[in-house]
CSV table of C-alpha atoms in Angstrom, one decimal:
chain,number,residue,atom,x,y,z
A,1,MET,CA,236.7,23.7,205.6
A,2,ARG,CA,234.2,23.3,209.2
A,3,ILE,CA,231.6,26.3,209.5
A,4,GLN,CA,230.4,27.5,212.4
A,5,ILE,CA,227.0,30.1,212.8
A,6,VAL,CA,227.7,30.9,216.6
A,7,ASP,CA,225.0,33.7,218.2
A,8,ALA,CA,227.3,36.3,220.2
A,9,PHE,CA,227.0,38.9,223.1
A,10,THR,CA,223.5,36.6,223.5
A,11,SER,CA,222.7,33.3,226.4
A,12,ARG,CA,219.8,32.5,224.3
A,13,PRO,CA,220.3,30.4,220.4
A,14,PHE,CA,219.1,32.9,217.6
A,15,ALA,CA,219.3,36.2,219.5
A,16,GLY,CA,222.7,38.3,219.6
A,17,ASN,CA,224.9,38.6,216.8
A,18,PRO,CA,225.0,35.7,213.8
A,19,ALA,CA,228.1,35.6,212.9
A,20,GLY,CA,230.2,32.5,210.8
A,21,VAL,CA,233.8,31.1,211.8
A,22,CYS,CA,235.9,29.2,210.1
A,23,LEU,CA,238.9,27.5,212.2
A,24,LEU,CA,241.6,27.5,208.8
A,25,PRO,CA,244.4,25.7,209.2
A,26,ALA,CA,248.2,26.5,209.6
A,27,GLY,CA,249.9,27.9,206.6
A,28,PRO,CA,249.3,31.1,204.2
A,29,TRP,CA,245.7,31.9,204.2
A,30,PRO,CA,243.2,31.5,201.3
A,31,ASP,CA,243.7,34.3,198.5
A,32,ASP,CA,241.2,37.4,199.6
A,33,HIS,CA,238.3,36.7,196.7
A,34,ARG,CA,237.7,33.0,197.9
A,35,LEU,CA,237.4,34.4,201.5
A,36,ARG,CA,235.0,37.2,200.2
A,37,ARG,CA,233.3,34.3,198.4
A,38,ILE,CA,232.9,32.4,201.7
A,39,ALA,CA,231.1,35.4,203.4
A,40,ALA,CA,228.8,36.8,200.5
A,41,GLU,CA,227.5,32.8,200.6
A,42,LEU,CA,227.2,32.6,204.5
A,43,ASN,CA,226.0,36.5,204.2
A,44,HIS,CA,226.2,37.4,208.2
A,45,SER,CA,227.0,40.4,208.9
A,46,GLU,CA,230.5,39.3,209.8
A,47,THR,CA,232.0,36.0,209.8
A,48,ALA,CA,235.7,35.3,211.1
A,49,PHE,CA,238.6,33.0,210.0
A,50,ALA,CA,241.2,32.9,211.9
A,51,ARG,CA,244.6,30.2,210.9
A,52,PRO,CA,246.9,29.2,214.1
A,53,LEU,CA,250.8,30.8,214.2
A,54,PRO,CA,253.7,29.0,214.8
A,55,ALA,CA,255.6,28.6,218.0
A,56,GLY,CA,257.5,32.3,218.6
A,57,ALA,CA,254.8,34.3,216.7
A,58,GLY,CA,254.0,36.3,219.6
A,59,THR,CA,250.3,35.4,219.7
A,60,GLY,CA,248.6,32.2,219.4
A,61,TRP,CA,246.0,33.0,216.7
A,62,GLU,CA,245.3,36.0,213.7
A,63,ILE,CA,242.4,36.4,212.7
A,64,ARG,CA,240.6,38.2,210.0
A,65,TRP,CA,236.5,39.8,209.1
A,66,PHE,CA,234.8,39.9,206.6
A,67,THR,CA,231.1,41.6,206.1
A,68,PRO,CA,229.2,39.9,202.5
A,69,LEU,CA,230.7,43.2,201.1
A,70,VAL,CA,233.9,44.1,202.3
A,71,GLU,CA,236.7,43.2,204.5
A,72,THR,CA,236.8,45.3,207.8
A,73,ASN,CA,239.1,46.8,210.7
A,74,LEU,CA,237.8,45.2,213.5
A,75,CYS,CA,234.5,43.4,214.6
A,76,GLY,CA,234.0,42.4,218.4
A,77,HIS,CA,231.2,39.3,217.9
A,78,ALA,CA,232.9,37.6,215.3
A,79,THR,CA,235.7,37.1,218.1
A,80,LEU,CA,233.8,36.5,220.5
A,81,ALA,CA,232.0,33.7,218.7
A,82,THR,CA,235.7,33.0,217.9
A,83,ALA,CA,237.1,32.1,221.3
A,84,HIS,CA,234.6,30.6,221.6
A,85,THR,CA,234.8,28.3,219.2
A,86,LEU,CA,237.9,28.1,220.1
A,87,ARG,CA,237.1,26.8,223.5
A,88,GLN,CA,234.4,24.9,222.3
A,89,GLU,CA,237.2,23.3,220.2
A,90,GLY,CA,239.0,22.9,223.4
A,91,LEU,CA,241.6,25.2,221.8
A,92,LEU,CA,241.8,27.8,224.5
A,93,THR,CA,241.9,27.1,228.4
A,94,GLY,CA,243.1,30.2,229.1
A,95,PRO,CA,243.2,33.7,227.2
A,96,VAL,CA,244.2,33.6,223.8
A,97,ARG,CA,245.6,36.6,222.0
A,98,PHE,CA,244.9,37.0,218.3
A,99,SER,CA,247.1,39.2,215.8
A,100,SER,CA,244.4,41.6,213.3
A,101,ARG,CA,246.2,43.3,210.7
A,102,PHE,CA,244.5,46.8,211.3
A,103,SER,CA,243.8,46.5,214.8
A,104,GLY,CA,246.9,45.1,216.8
A,105,VAL,CA,247.1,42.5,219.3
A,106,LEU,CA,243.1,40.9,220.5
A,107,THR,CA,242.8,39.3,224.0
A,108,ALA,CA,240.1,36.9,225.0
A,109,HIS,CA,240.2,36.4,228.6
A,110,PRO,CA,238.0,33.4,229.6
A,111,GLU,CA,236.0,34.1,232.7
A,112,PRO,CA,234.9,31.6,235.3
A,113,ASP,CA,230.8,31.8,234.7
A,114,GLY,CA,231.1,30.6,231.7
A,115,SER,CA,231.4,34.1,229.7
A,116,LEU,CA,234.5,36.1,227.5
A,117,THR,CA,236.0,39.5,227.5
A,118,LEU,CA,237.1,40.9,225.1
A,119,ASP,CA,240.0,43.5,225.4
A,120,PHE,CA,240.0,45.8,223.0
A,121,PRO,CA,241.4,49.9,222.1
A,122,ALA,CA,239.1,51.9,222.5
A,123,ALA,CA,237.9,54.8,220.4
A,124,PRO,CA,236.9,57.6,222.7
A,125,GLY,CA,235.1,59.8,220.0
A,126,THR,CA,235.9,64.1,219.1
A,127,GLU,CA,232.3,66.1,218.8
A,128,VAL,CA,231.7,67.7,215.2
A,129,PRO,CA,229.2,68.6,213.2
A,130,VAL,CA,226.8,67.0,212.6
A,131,PRO,CA,226.7,65.7,209.2
A,132,ARG,CA,224.3,67.1,206.7
A,133,GLY,CA,221.4,65.1,205.4
A,134,LEU,CA,222.0,62.9,208.8
A,135,THR,CA,218.6,64.1,210.5
A,136,GLU,CA,216.7,63.5,207.5
A,137,ALA,CA,217.7,60.4,206.9
A,138,LEU,CA,217.5,59.2,211.0
A,139,GLY,CA,214.2,60.7,211.4
A,140,VAL,CA,215.1,62.8,214.6
A,141,ALA,CA,217.6,65.4,215.5
A,142,PRO,CA,221.2,64.3,217.4
A,143,VAL,CA,221.7,65.8,220.6
A,144,ALA,CA,225.8,65.4,219.1
A,145,THR,CA,227.7,63.8,216.9
A,146,LEU,CA,231.0,62.8,217.5
A,147,ARG,CA,233.7,61.2,215.1
A,148,THR,CA,235.4,57.8,216.4
A,149,GLY,CA,238.8,58.0,214.0
A,150,ALA,CA,240.0,54.6,213.4
A,151,LEU,CA,236.8,53.2,213.8
A,152,GLY,CA,235.2,54.9,211.2
A,153,ASP,CA,231.4,55.2,213.2
A,154,LEU,CA,229.7,58.6,213.7
A,155,LEU,CA,228.8,58.6,217.7
A,156,THR,CA,225.3,60.1,217.4
A,157,VAL,CA,223.9,60.7,220.9
A,158,LEU,CA,220.1,60.5,220.0
A,159,PRO,CA,217.8,62.6,223.2
A,160,ASP,CA,216.2,59.6,225.0
A,161,GLU,CA,215.7,56.0,224.8
A,162,ALA,CA,212.8,56.5,223.2
A,163,ALA,CA,214.2,58.1,220.0
A,164,VAL,CA,216.3,55.6,219.3
A,165,ARG,CA,214.1,52.7,219.8
A,166,ALA,CA,211.6,54.5,217.2
A,167,VAL,CA,214.2,55.1,214.4
A,168,ARG,CA,213.6,54.4,211.2
A,169,PRO,CA,216.5,55.3,209.1
A,170,ASP,CA,216.9,55.7,206.1
A,171,LEU,CA,219.3,53.2,204.5
A,172,GLY,CA,219.9,54.7,201.0
A,173,ALA,CA,220.4,58.4,202.8
A,174,ILE,CA,222.2,56.9,205.2
A,175,ALA,CA,225.1,54.5,202.9
A,176,SER,CA,225.6,57.8,200.8
A,177,LEU,CA,226.2,59.5,204.0
A,178,THR,CA,228.5,57.1,205.1
A,179,ARG,CA,230.3,57.1,201.4
A,180,ARG,CA,230.4,60.9,201.9
A,181,GLU,CA,231.6,61.2,205.4
A,182,GLU,CA,233.9,58.0,204.8
A,183,LEU,CA,232.2,56.4,207.4
A,184,ARG,CA,232.5,52.1,208.2
A,185,GLY,CA,228.8,53.6,209.8
A,186,VAL,CA,226.3,55.3,212.0
A,187,ILE,CA,226.0,54.6,215.9
A,188,VAL,CA,222.8,55.6,217.5
A,189,THR,CA,222.7,56.1,221.6
A,190,ALA,CA,221.0,57.2,224.5
A,191,ALA,CA,221.0,56.6,228.3
A,192,SER,CA,219.0,54.2,229.9
A,193,ALA,CA,215.7,55.2,230.7
A,194,SER,CA,216.0,53.3,233.8
A,195,ALA,CA,219.5,52.0,235.0
A,196,SER,CA,217.8,50.0,237.5
A,197,ALA,CA,214.9,47.7,235.7
A,198,GLY,CA,214.7,46.8,232.0
A,199,VAL,CA,212.2,47.6,229.2
A,200,SER,CA,209.4,45.0,229.0
A,201,GLY,CA,211.5,42.5,230.7
A,202,GLU,CA,215.0,43.2,229.3
A,203,PRO,CA,217.5,43.2,231.6
A,204,ALA,CA,219.0,46.1,233.1
A,205,TYR,CA,221.6,48.4,231.8
A,206,ASP,CA,223.2,51.2,231.7
A,207,PHE,CA,223.1,53.2,227.9
A,208,VAL,CA,221.2,51.9,224.8
A,209,SER,CA,222.2,51.6,221.5
A,210,ARG,CA,222.0,50.8,217.6
A,211,PHE,CA,224.0,50.6,214.4
A,212,PHE,CA,223.4,50.6,210.6
A,213,SER,CA,226.3,50.1,208.0
A,214,PRO,CA,224.6,49.6,204.6
A,215,ALA,CA,226.9,50.4,202.4
A,216,GLU,CA,229.1,48.3,203.7
A,217,GLY,CA,226.3,45.2,203.6
A,218,ILE,CA,224.9,45.9,207.0
A,219,PRO,CA,221.7,47.1,206.7
A,220,GLU,CA,221.3,47.2,210.4
A,221,ASP,CA,223.3,45.7,213.0
A,222,PRO,CA,222.0,42.9,215.8
A,223,VAL,CA,224.6,43.5,218.3
A,224,THR,CA,228.2,45.6,217.4
A,225,GLY,CA,231.0,44.7,219.8
A,226,SER,CA,233.1,47.1,218.3
A,227,ALA,CA,231.1,50.2,218.2
A,228,HIS,CA,231.1,49.6,221.6
A,229,THR,CA,234.5,50.6,222.3
A,230,ALA,CA,233.2,54.2,221.2
A,231,LEU,CA,230.2,53.9,223.4
A,232,ALA,CA,232.3,52.7,226.6
A,233,PRO,CA,234.7,56.0,226.6
A,234,TYR,CA,231.2,58.1,226.1
A,235,TRP,CA,228.8,57.0,228.6
A,236,ALA,CA,231.7,56.4,231.2
A,237,ALA,CA,232.6,60.1,231.0
A,238,ARG,CA,228.6,60.9,230.3
A,239,LEU,CA,227.3,59.2,233.6
A,240,GLY,CA,230.8,59.5,235.7
A,241,ARG,CA,230.7,55.7,235.6
A,242,THR,CA,234.5,54.0,236.5
A,243,ASP,CA,232.7,50.5,237.1
A,244,ARG,CA,231.4,48.5,234.9
A,245,MET,CA,228.7,48.9,232.6
A,246,THR,CA,226.3,47.6,230.2
A,247,GLY,CA,224.8,48.6,226.7
A,248,PHE,CA,221.7,47.5,225.2
A,249,GLN,CA,221.6,47.1,221.1
A,250,ALA,CA,217.9,47.7,221.0
A,251,SER,CA,218.2,45.4,217.7
A,252,ALA,CA,215.1,43.0,216.9
A,253,ARG,CA,217.1,39.8,217.9
A,254,THR,CA,218.6,42.3,220.9
A,255,GLY,CA,221.8,41.2,222.5
A,256,LEU,CA,224.2,42.5,226.1
A,257,VAL,CA,227.4,43.7,226.3
A,258,GLY,CA,229.6,44.6,229.8
A,259,VAL,CA,232.3,47.3,229.0
A,260,ALA,CA,234.8,48.2,231.0
A,261,VAL,CA,237.1,51.0,230.7
A,262,HIS,CA,240.9,51.0,230.8
A,263,GLY,CA,242.8,53.6,230.3
A,264,ASP,CA,243.6,53.3,226.3
A,265,ARG,CA,241.4,50.2,225.9
A,266,VAL,CA,238.1,48.6,226.7
A,267,HIS,CA,236.5,45.1,227.8
A,268,LEU,CA,234.1,44.1,226.6
A,269,THR,CA,232.3,41.0,227.9
A,270,GLY,CA,229.6,38.3,226.7
A,271,ARG,CA,228.4,35.1,225.8
A,272,ALA,CA,227.6,32.9,222.7
A,273,VAL,CA,226.1,30.1,221.3
A,274,THR,CA,226.8,27.8,219.2
A,275,VAL,CA,223.6,27.1,216.7
A,276,LEU,CA,224.9,25.4,213.2
A,277,GLU,CA,227.9,23.5,212.4
A,278,ALA,CA,228.6,22.4,208.8
A,279,VAL,CA,231.1,21.4,205.8
A,280,LEU,CA,232.1,23.8,202.6
A,281,ARG,CA,232.1,21.5,200.4
A,282,VAL,CA,233.6,23.6,197.5
């Protein structure tokens, strides 16, 4: 089995979010235990497994995503990485439709400039009271908290960009909170300090975020495409934007996600870079 490591939502290696990509042959899936073991061995926030489907199936490929601990419902950066790999392998010349077990049909469109645009279901949030222990776990009082429905995240709005960048979470407390509240993870976000210019030489962006999911084996995710399906409708409404916006994820690796809301769908645009190719020997 060939494995590729792809840095997603970045145009340069060793930035963005690394994902494992395993393109499988046609036929039945390997058993789930083997897929989990491979994902744990790679130890990236997500590993995507994709297999081609027969003609007439309605989609070209089926995709699944695993963290080092569990299978997940949706992953943006590993889907982008998979579409990038298909293009690099000469298997993608136009849009590709992925079927998924939990999130329906997902489409990746190659753009003329070399980027890729993902068409994902939107995850608008519903405002809820601040969960018990969240302020203490983050070290800052939220302005608002919203649950994101089937996505399973808690969208947590902080006072400003500086507060987002300064968060040093108690990951044990975050893990306990997400298990208690039946959440995948916690998104922290704020409007950009300046939408017209980046910070410390970074490109301009409209909002900033970070993502923590320690209970699923992801202490802090470098760039979380799926979280932007909730961030996009939230900031489009808050900022009164109907055009494309850019989100900046302020992890140590950083990454940029172009977002645009189209009704109940969100388009996520980004680039990817292959940094490693390997062969699984066992």
